[in-house]
PDB file of C-alpha atoms in Angstrom:
ATOM      1  CA  GLY A   1       0.221   0.272   0.067  1.00 47.00           C
ATOM      2  CA  ASP A   2       0.822   3.642   0.119  1.00 52.00           C
ATOM      3  CA  TRP A   3       2.659   4.756   2.839  1.00 50.00           C
ATOM      4  CA  ARG A   4       2.258   8.532   2.285  1.00 57.00           C
ATOM      5  CA  LYS A   5      -0.253  10.025   3.578  1.00 66.00           C
ATOM      6  CA  MET A   6      -2.688  11.973   1.284  1.00 84.00           C
ATOM      7  CA  THR A   7      -3.301  16.160   1.743  1.00 90.00           C
ATOM      8  CA  THR A   8      -6.879  17.656   0.667  1.00 93.00           C
ATOM      9  CA  GLU A   9      -7.034  21.497   0.608  1.00 95.00           C
ATOM     10  CA  ILE A  10      -9.709  22.612   2.440  1.00 96.00           C
ATOM     11  CA  LYS A  11      -9.990  26.309   2.110  1.00 96.00           C
ATOM     12  CA  ALA A  12     -13.040  26.299   4.718  1.00 97.00           C
ATOM     13  CA  PRO A  13     -13.981  28.879   7.276  1.00 97.00           C
ATOM     14  CA  VAL A  14     -14.116  27.282  10.860  1.00 98.00           C
ATOM     15  CA  LYS A  15     -15.087  28.453  14.268  1.00 97.00           C
ATOM     16  CA  VAL A  16     -11.299  27.885  16.655  1.00 98.00           C
ATOM     17  CA  VAL A  17     -11.009  28.690  20.522  1.00 97.00           C
ATOM     18  CA  ALA A  18      -7.710  29.634  20.639  1.00 96.00           C
ATOM     19  CA  VAL A  19      -5.313  30.859  23.690  1.00 94.00           C
ATOM     20  CA  PHE A  20      -3.897  34.015  23.489  1.00 89.00           C
ATOM     21  CA  ASP A  21      -1.145  34.684  25.927  1.00 87.00           C
ATOM     22  CA  TYR A  22       1.974  35.551  24.401  1.00 87.00           C
ATOM     23  CA  SER A  23       1.138  34.562  21.217  1.00 87.00           C
ATOM     24  CA  ILE A  24      -1.909  32.431  19.390  1.00 91.00           C
ATOM     25  CA  ARG A  25      -2.000  28.989  19.893  1.00 95.00           C
ATOM     26  CA  PRO A  26      -5.211  27.182  18.753  1.00 97.00           C
ATOM     27  CA  ALA A  27      -6.893  24.601  20.907  1.00 98.00           C
ATOM     28  CA  ARG A  28      -9.811  23.521  18.996  1.00 98.00           C
ATOM     29  CA  PHE A  29     -11.954  24.419  15.892  1.00 98.00           C
ATOM     30  CA  LYS A  30     -15.762  23.167  14.528  1.00 97.00           C
ATOM     31  CA  TRP A  31     -15.708  22.364  11.153  1.00 96.00           C
ATOM     32  CA  ASN A  32     -18.941  20.571   9.625  1.00 95.00           C
ATOM     33  CA  ASP A  33     -20.578  20.273  13.016  1.00 95.00           C
ATOM     34  CA  ARG A  34     -18.176  18.326  14.228  1.00 96.00           C
ATOM     35  CA  VAL A  35     -15.416  19.762  17.391  1.00 98.00           C
ATOM     36  CA  PHE A  36     -11.692  18.799  16.966  1.00 98.00           C
ATOM     37  CA  GLU A  37      -9.278  18.778  19.830  1.00 98.00           C
ATOM     38  CA  ILE A  38      -6.054  20.048  18.811  1.00 98.00           C
ATOM     39  CA  LYS A  39      -3.891  17.923  20.834  1.00 97.00           C
ATOM     40  CA  GLU A  40      -0.469  19.658  19.235  1.00 97.00           C
ATOM     41  CA  VAL A  41       1.152  22.779  17.466  1.00 97.00           C
ATOM     42  CA  THR A  42       3.664  21.377  15.245  1.00 96.00           C
ATOM     43  CA  HIS A  43       4.545  24.097  13.464  1.00 97.00           C
ATOM     44  CA  THR A  44       3.593  27.759  12.768  1.00 97.00           C
ATOM     45  CA  TRP A  45       4.865  30.318  10.164  1.00 97.00           C
ATOM     46  CA  ARG A  46       3.702  33.468   8.793  1.00 97.00           C
ATOM     47  CA  SER A  47       2.789  35.144   5.355  1.00 97.00           C
ATOM     48  CA  THR A  48       0.925  37.787   4.023  1.00 97.00           C
ATOM     49  CA  GLN A  49      -2.114  38.237   2.008  1.00 94.00           C
ATOM     50  CA  GLY A  50      -2.198  42.086   0.675  1.00 96.00           C
ATOM     51  CA  ILE A  51      -1.627  44.237   3.763  1.00 95.00           C
ATOM     52  CA  SER A  52      -2.634  41.018   6.416  1.00 97.00           C
ATOM     53  CA  THR A  53      -0.872  39.136   8.161  1.00 96.00           C
ATOM     54  CA  ILE A  54      -1.367  35.072   8.256  1.00 97.00           C
ATOM     55  CA  VAL A  55      -0.444  33.119  11.021  1.00 97.00           C
ATOM     56  CA  HIS A  56      -0.112  29.104   9.596  1.00 98.00           C
ATOM     57  CA  PHE A  57      -0.676  26.564  12.130  1.00 98.00           C
ATOM     58  CA  SER A  58       0.186  22.746  11.201  1.00 97.00           C
ATOM     59  CA  ALA A  59      -1.508  21.313  14.023  1.00 97.00           C
ATOM     60  CA  THR A  60      -2.982  17.508  15.287  1.00 97.00           C
ATOM     61  CA  ASP A  61      -5.725  15.595  16.904  1.00 97.00           C
ATOM     62  CA  GLY A  62      -3.746  12.549  17.392  1.00 96.00           C
ATOM     63  CA  ALA A  63      -5.052  11.492  14.118  1.00 96.00           C
ATOM     64  CA  ASN A  64      -5.095  13.609  11.592  1.00 96.00           C
ATOM     65  CA  LEU A  65      -2.881  16.836  10.686  1.00 97.00           C
ATOM     66  CA  TYR A  66      -4.563  19.904   9.980  1.00 98.00           C
ATOM     67  CA  GLU A  67      -3.488  23.449   8.618  1.00 98.00           C
ATOM     68  CA  LEU A  68      -5.191  26.418  10.265  1.00 98.00           C
ATOM     69  CA  ALA A  69      -4.635  29.412   9.300  1.00 98.00           C
ATOM     70  CA  TYR A  70      -5.606  33.242  10.922  1.00 97.00           C
ATOM     71  CA  ASN A  71      -5.852  36.202   9.660  1.00 97.00           C
ATOM     72  CA  ALA A  72      -4.613  38.851  11.808  1.00 94.00           C
ATOM     73  CA  THR A  73      -6.664  41.411  10.300  1.00 96.00           C
ATOM     74  CA  THR A  74     -10.163  40.147   9.843  1.00 96.00           C
ATOM     75  CA  MET A  75      -9.412  37.803  12.800  1.00 95.00           C
ATOM     76  CA  LYS A  76     -11.106  34.807  10.425  1.00 97.00           C
ATOM     77  CA  TRP A  77      -9.597  31.187  10.632  1.00 98.00           C
ATOM     78  CA  MET A  78      -9.701  29.317   7.777  1.00 98.00           C
ATOM     79  CA  LEU A  79      -8.942  25.402   7.763  1.00 98.00           C
ATOM     80  CA  GLU A  80      -6.331  25.095   5.148  1.00 97.00           C
ATOM     81  CA  ALA A  81      -5.945  21.665   4.329  1.00 97.00           C
ATOM     82  CA  VAL A  82      -5.831  17.613   6.290  1.00 96.00           C
ATOM     83  CA  SER A  83      -3.587  15.298   5.752  1.00 94.00           C
TER      84      SER A  83
END
């Protein structure tokens, strides 16, 4: 069988519960009426989209890896991809 996990692009707005202390850390998110608890943020990085700073997170619930993106200007979250 194929040992590589497939990545599926989602690009959907999601509701996120996040912790704001010295930085932003997503704790859980809701997508398709299901709540996903984030066990670990494995990587973060930043990009820009026009004048907006986008903070990206690779996060896992223990089963899958999710790429979440937070737009610091609009304060909206997107689920970018699942693998």
